[in-house]
CSV table of C-alpha atoms and ligand atoms in Angstrom, one decimal:
chain,number,residue,atom,x,y,z
A,29,MET,CA,48.5,-11.7,3.7
A,30,ASN,CA,47.6,-13.6,0.5
A,31,ASP,CA,43.9,-12.6,0.9
A,32,THR,CA,44.6,-9.1,-0.4
A,33,PHE,CA,45.7,-10.4,-3.8
A,34,HIS,CA,43.2,-10.6,-6.6
A,35,ILE,CA,44.0,-12.9,-9.5
A,36,LEU,CA,42.4,-12.7,-12.9
A,37,ILE,CA,42.1,-16.0,-14.7
A,38,ILE,CA,41.7,-15.8,-18.5
A,39,GLU,CA,41.2,-19.4,-19.7
A,40,ASP,CA,38.6,-20.9,-22.0
A,41,GLU,CA,38.8,-24.5,-20.8
A,42,LYS,CA,36.4,-24.5,-18.0
A,43,ASN,CA,37.7,-27.5,-16.1
A,44,ILE,CA,41.2,-26.0,-16.1
A,45,ALA,CA,39.9,-22.6,-15.1
A,46,SER,CA,37.9,-24.1,-12.2
A,47,PHE,CA,41.0,-26.2,-11.2
A,48,ILE,CA,43.1,-23.2,-11.0
A,49,SER,CA,40.4,-21.0,-9.3
A,50,ARG,CA,40.0,-23.8,-6.6
A,51,ILE,CA,43.7,-24.0,-5.9
A,52,LEU,CA,44.0,-20.2,-5.6
A,53,LYS,CA,41.0,-19.7,-3.4
A,54,SER,CA,42.1,-22.6,-1.1
A,55,ASN,CA,45.4,-20.7,-0.8
A,56,GLY,CA,43.7,-17.4,0.3
A,57,TYR,CA,43.6,-15.6,-3.1
A,58,LYS,CA,40.6,-13.9,-4.5
A,59,THR,CA,39.9,-14.9,-8.1
A,60,THR,CA,37.9,-13.7,-11.1
A,61,THR,CA,37.6,-16.1,-14.0
A,62,VAL,CA,36.7,-15.2,-17.6
A,63,TYR,CA,36.6,-17.4,-20.7
A,64,SER,CA,37.6,-15.2,-23.6
A,65,GLY,CA,40.0,-12.6,-24.6
A,66,THR,CA,37.5,-9.8,-24.9
A,67,GLU,CA,36.2,-10.4,-21.4
A,68,GLY,CA,39.8,-10.8,-20.3
A,69,LEU,CA,40.8,-7.3,-21.5
A,70,SER,CA,37.8,-5.6,-20.1
A,71,ALA,CA,38.2,-7.4,-16.6
A,72,ALA,CA,42.0,-6.5,-16.6
A,73,ALA,CA,41.0,-2.9,-17.1
A,74,SER,CA,38.0,-2.7,-14.7
A,75,ARG,CA,39.1,-5.0,-11.9
A,76,CYS,CA,42.7,-4.0,-11.4
A,77,PRO,CA,44.0,-7.6,-10.6
A,78,ASP,CA,47.3,-8.0,-8.9
A,79,ILE,CA,48.3,-10.8,-11.3
A,80,ILE,CA,46.8,-12.1,-14.6
A,81,LEU,CA,46.9,-15.9,-15.5
A,82,LEU,CA,46.5,-16.0,-19.3
A,83,ASP,CA,45.9,-19.0,-21.5
A,84,LEU,CA,47.6,-18.3,-24.9
A,85,GLY,CA,45.0,-20.3,-26.9
A,86,LEU,CA,41.7,-18.5,-26.6
A,87,PRO,CA,38.7,-18.8,-28.9
A,88,ASP,CA,38.4,-15.1,-29.9
A,89,MET,CA,42.0,-13.8,-29.9
A,90,ASP,CA,45.6,-14.8,-29.6
A,91,GLY,CA,46.8,-14.6,-26.0
A,92,VAL,CA,50.0,-13.0,-27.2
A,93,SER,CA,48.0,-10.0,-28.5
A,94,ILE,CA,46.4,-9.6,-25.1
A,95,ILE,CA,49.8,-9.3,-23.5
A,96,GLU,CA,50.6,-6.5,-26.0
A,97,LYS,CA,47.5,-4.6,-25.3
A,98,VAL,CA,47.6,-4.9,-21.5
A,99,ARG,CA,51.3,-3.8,-21.5
A,100,THR,CA,50.3,-0.5,-23.2
A,101,TRP,CA,48.7,0.6,-19.9
A,102,SER,CA,49.6,-1.8,-17.1
A,103,SER,CA,52.6,-3.5,-15.7
A,104,CYS,CA,50.4,-6.1,-13.8
A,105,PRO,CA,52.3,-9.3,-13.7
A,106,ILE,CA,51.1,-11.8,-16.4
A,107,ILE,CA,51.8,-15.5,-16.1
A,108,VAL,CA,51.1,-17.4,-19.3
A,109,ILE,CA,49.4,-20.7,-19.2
A,110,SER,CA,50.4,-22.6,-22.3
A,111,ALA,CA,49.5,-26.0,-23.7
A,112,ARG,CA,51.6,-25.4,-26.6
A,113,THR,CA,54.9,-27.2,-26.9
A,114,HIS,CA,56.4,-24.6,-29.2
A,115,GLU,CA,59.1,-22.7,-27.3
A,116,SER,CA,58.7,-19.8,-29.7
A,117,ASP,CA,55.2,-19.0,-28.3
A,118,LYS,CA,56.7,-18.8,-24.7
A,119,VAL,CA,59.6,-16.7,-26.0
A,120,SER,CA,57.4,-14.2,-27.8
A,121,ALA,CA,55.0,-14.0,-24.8
A,122,LEU,CA,58.0,-13.2,-22.5
A,123,ASP,CA,59.5,-10.7,-24.8
A,124,LEU,CA,56.2,-8.9,-25.1
A,125,GLY,CA,56.1,-8.5,-21.4
A,126,ALA,CA,54.8,-11.6,-19.8
A,127,ASP,CA,56.5,-12.3,-16.5
A,128,ASP,CA,56.6,-16.1,-16.6
A,129,TYR,CA,54.8,-19.2,-17.9
A,130,VAL,CA,53.6,-22.6,-16.8
A,131,THR,CA,53.1,-25.4,-19.3
A,132,LYS,CA,50.0,-27.6,-19.1
A,133,PRO,CA,49.7,-30.0,-17.4
A,134,PHE,CA,51.1,-28.3,-14.3
A,135,GLY,CA,50.7,-29.0,-10.6
A,136,ALA,CA,49.4,-26.8,-7.9
A,137,SER,CA,52.7,-26.2,-6.2
A,138,GLU,CA,54.4,-25.0,-9.4
A,139,LEU,CA,51.6,-22.6,-10.1
A,140,LEU,CA,51.6,-21.2,-6.6
A,141,ALA,CA,55.5,-20.8,-6.7
A,142,ARG,CA,55.2,-18.9,-9.9
A,143,ILE,CA,52.6,-16.6,-8.5
A,144,ARG,CA,54.5,-15.9,-5.3
A,145,THR,CA,57.7,-15.1,-7.4
A,146,SER,CA,55.7,-12.7,-9.7
A,147,LEU,CA,54.0,-10.9,-6.8
A,148,ARG,CA,57.4,-10.5,-5.0
A,149,HIS,CA,58.9,-9.0,-8.1
A,150,SER,CA,56.0,-6.6,-8.7
A,151,ASN,CA,56.1,-5.5,-5.1
A,152,ARG,CA,59.8,-5.0,-5.2
A,153,LEU,CA,59.5,-2.8,-8.3
A,154,ARG,CA,57.0,-0.7,-6.5
A,155,THR,CA,58.8,-0.2,-3.3
A,156,GLU,CA,62.5,-0.1,-4.2
A,157,THR,CA,64.5,2.2,-6.4
A,158,GLY,CA,67.4,1.1,-8.6
A,159,LEU,CA,69.8,2.9,-6.2
A,160,PHE,CA,69.4,0.3,-3.5
A,161,LEU,CA,69.1,-3.4,-4.1
A,162,ARG,CA,69.1,-6.0,-1.5
A,163,PRO,CA,71.9,-8.6,-1.8
A,164,TYR,CA,71.1,-11.9,-3.4
A,165,HIS,CA,71.6,-14.9,-1.2
A,166,ALA,CA,71.0,-18.6,-1.9
A,167,LEU,CA,72.8,-21.8,-1.0
A,168,GLY,CA,75.9,-20.0,0.1
A,169,LEU,CA,76.1,-17.8,-3.0
A,170,THR,CA,75.9,-14.0,-2.1
A,171,ILE,CA,75.9,-11.1,-4.5
A,172,ASP,CA,76.3,-7.6,-3.1
A,173,PHE,CA,75.0,-5.4,-6.0
A,174,THR,CA,76.2,-2.1,-4.4
A,175,GLY,CA,79.8,-3.5,-3.9
A,176,ARG,CA,79.7,-5.5,-7.0
A,177,ARG,CA,81.0,-8.4,-4.9
A,178,VAL,CA,80.2,-12.1,-5.4
A,179,THR,CA,81.1,-14.7,-2.8
A,180,LEU,CA,80.5,-18.4,-2.7
A,181,ASP,CA,80.8,-20.0,0.8
A,182,ASP,CA,82.7,-16.8,1.8
A,183,THR,CA,85.3,-17.2,-1.0
A,184,GLU,CA,85.2,-14.3,-3.4
A,185,ILE,CA,84.4,-15.2,-7.0
A,186,HIS,CA,86.1,-13.2,-9.8
A,187,PHE,CA,83.9,-12.5,-12.8
A,188,THR,CA,84.7,-10.6,-15.9
A,189,PRO,CA,82.5,-7.5,-16.3
A,190,ILE,CA,80.3,-9.2,-18.8
A,191,GLU,CA,80.0,-12.3,-16.6
A,192,TYR,CA,79.0,-10.0,-13.7
A,193,LYS,CA,76.4,-8.2,-15.7
A,194,ILE,CA,74.8,-11.5,-16.7
A,195,VAL,CA,74.7,-12.9,-13.3
A,196,ALA,CA,73.6,-9.7,-11.6
A,197,TYR,CA,70.7,-9.3,-14.1
A,198,LEU,CA,69.6,-12.9,-13.5
A,199,ALA,CA,70.0,-12.5,-9.7
A,200,GLN,CA,68.0,-9.3,-9.6
A,201,ASN,CA,65.2,-11.2,-11.4
A,202,SER,CA,65.7,-14.5,-9.6
A,203,GLY,CA,63.0,-17.1,-9.8
A,204,LYS,CA,61.9,-15.6,-13.1
A,205,VAL,CA,62.7,-17.0,-16.5
A,206,LEU,CA,64.6,-14.5,-18.7
A,207,THR,CA,64.7,-15.0,-22.5
A,208,TYR,CA,68.1,-15.1,-24.4
A,209,ALA,CA,67.0,-11.9,-26.1
A,210,ALA,CA,66.2,-10.1,-22.9
A,211,ILE,CA,69.5,-11.1,-21.2
A,212,MET,CA,71.6,-10.1,-24.3
A,213,GLN,CA,69.9,-6.7,-24.7
A,214,ASN,CA,70.4,-6.0,-21.0
A,215,VAL,CA,74.0,-6.9,-21.1
A,216,TRP,CA,75.3,-5.9,-24.5
A,217,GLY,CA,72.7,-3.3,-25.4
A,218,PRO,CA,69.8,-3.1,-28.1
A,219,TYR,CA,72.0,-3.7,-31.2
A,220,ILE,CA,73.4,-7.1,-30.1
A,221,THR,CA,73.1,-9.9,-32.8
A,222,ASP,CA,70.5,-12.5,-32.0
A,223,ASP,CA,73.1,-15.3,-32.1
A,224,THR,CA,73.2,-16.5,-28.6
A,225,LYS,CA,76.6,-18.2,-28.9
A,226,ILE,CA,78.4,-15.4,-26.9
A,227,LEU,CA,75.8,-15.7,-24.1
A,228,ARG,CA,76.2,-19.4,-23.9
A,229,VAL,CA,80.0,-19.2,-23.8
A,230,ASN,CA,79.9,-16.7,-21.0
A,231,MET,CA,77.3,-18.9,-19.2
A,232,ALA,CA,79.6,-21.9,-19.4
A,233,ASN,CA,82.4,-19.8,-17.9
A,234,ILE,CA,80.1,-18.6,-15.1
A,235,ARG,CA,78.9,-22.1,-14.3
A,236,ARG,CA,82.5,-23.3,-14.0
A,237,LYS,CA,83.1,-20.6,-11.4
A,238,ILE,CA,80.0,-21.1,-9.2
A,239,GLU,CA,78.5,-24.5,-9.9
A,240,LYS,CA,79.9,-27.6,-8.2
A,241,ASN,CA,78.7,-29.6,-11.2
A,242,PRO,CA,78.2,-27.3,-14.3
A,243,ALA,CA,76.3,-30.1,-16.1
A,244,SER,CA,73.8,-30.2,-13.3
A,245,PRO,CA,73.5,-26.6,-12.1
A,246,GLN,CA,72.0,-25.6,-8.8
A,247,TYR,CA,72.1,-21.8,-9.2
A,248,ILE,CA,71.4,-21.0,-12.8
A,249,PHE,CA,69.0,-23.2,-14.7
A,250,THR,CA,68.6,-23.6,-18.5
A,251,GLU,CA,65.0,-23.3,-19.7
A,252,VAL,CA,65.5,-25.2,-23.0
A,253,SER,CA,65.1,-23.0,-26.1
A,254,VAL,CA,63.8,-20.1,-23.9
A,255,GLY,CA,66.5,-18.7,-21.7
A,256,TYR,CA,67.8,-19.0,-18.1
A,257,ARG,CA,66.3,-18.8,-14.6
A,258,MET,CA,68.2,-18.2,-11.5
A,259,LEU,CA,67.5,-19.8,-8.2
A,260,GLU,CA,65.1,-17.6,-6.2
A,261,THR,CA,66.9,-15.5,-3.6
A,262,GLU,CA,66.3,-16.5,0.0
A,263,SER,CA,66.5,-12.8,1.2
A,264,MET,CA,63.3,-11.5,-0.5
A,265,SER,CA,60.0,-11.4,1.3
A,266,CYS,CA,56.6,-10.1,0.4
B,29,CA,CA1,42.7,-22.6,-24.4
């Protein structure tokens, strides 16, 4: 079913662009490659891709400003490809509406996994309303969003209301990295301070309740200096 998906690659390094395009084509995706931000914006508008892979360091404009522009008219998933080691670039890209990122150098399997996750999320957003959410299920952890019930290997886990909101938000976006700011605004509202201590304290408590070894989590992973990513649910399908 992949062959219906069209992926726009905006990347000025030709060897990386052709590496990506080759991987995607051999996995059944259709691709369009452009080498500048200007071409990228016009292709994003005219070709209606299902997903955009965007290099942040382009010769003619900053990739982050492309995200800003595309987001004014499209909710097409954007995965940032970044060679930059500065976490602040990833964070601003995500907060401006990018869905995820991969850091160069990356492997084919990592890129393909990010693409599948983003496609699943955009598909889910189109086809489901907020009234009904399929339960989260992974490695014995189940979250029933309608009943607000969390179980681990059939034992009920008791969360505080704040802990539940954090876990539910991560689980509803499972597989995707969420920035500290995005989580805090979702849980505490738009006027929350940008001090992440309160989130980190709650996360420590959540991990004590669900992780066998909180120092080496298997459900909620730390993306250093960026945010958290929850293990992808097993129950979602394209
Ligand atoms: Ca570049």
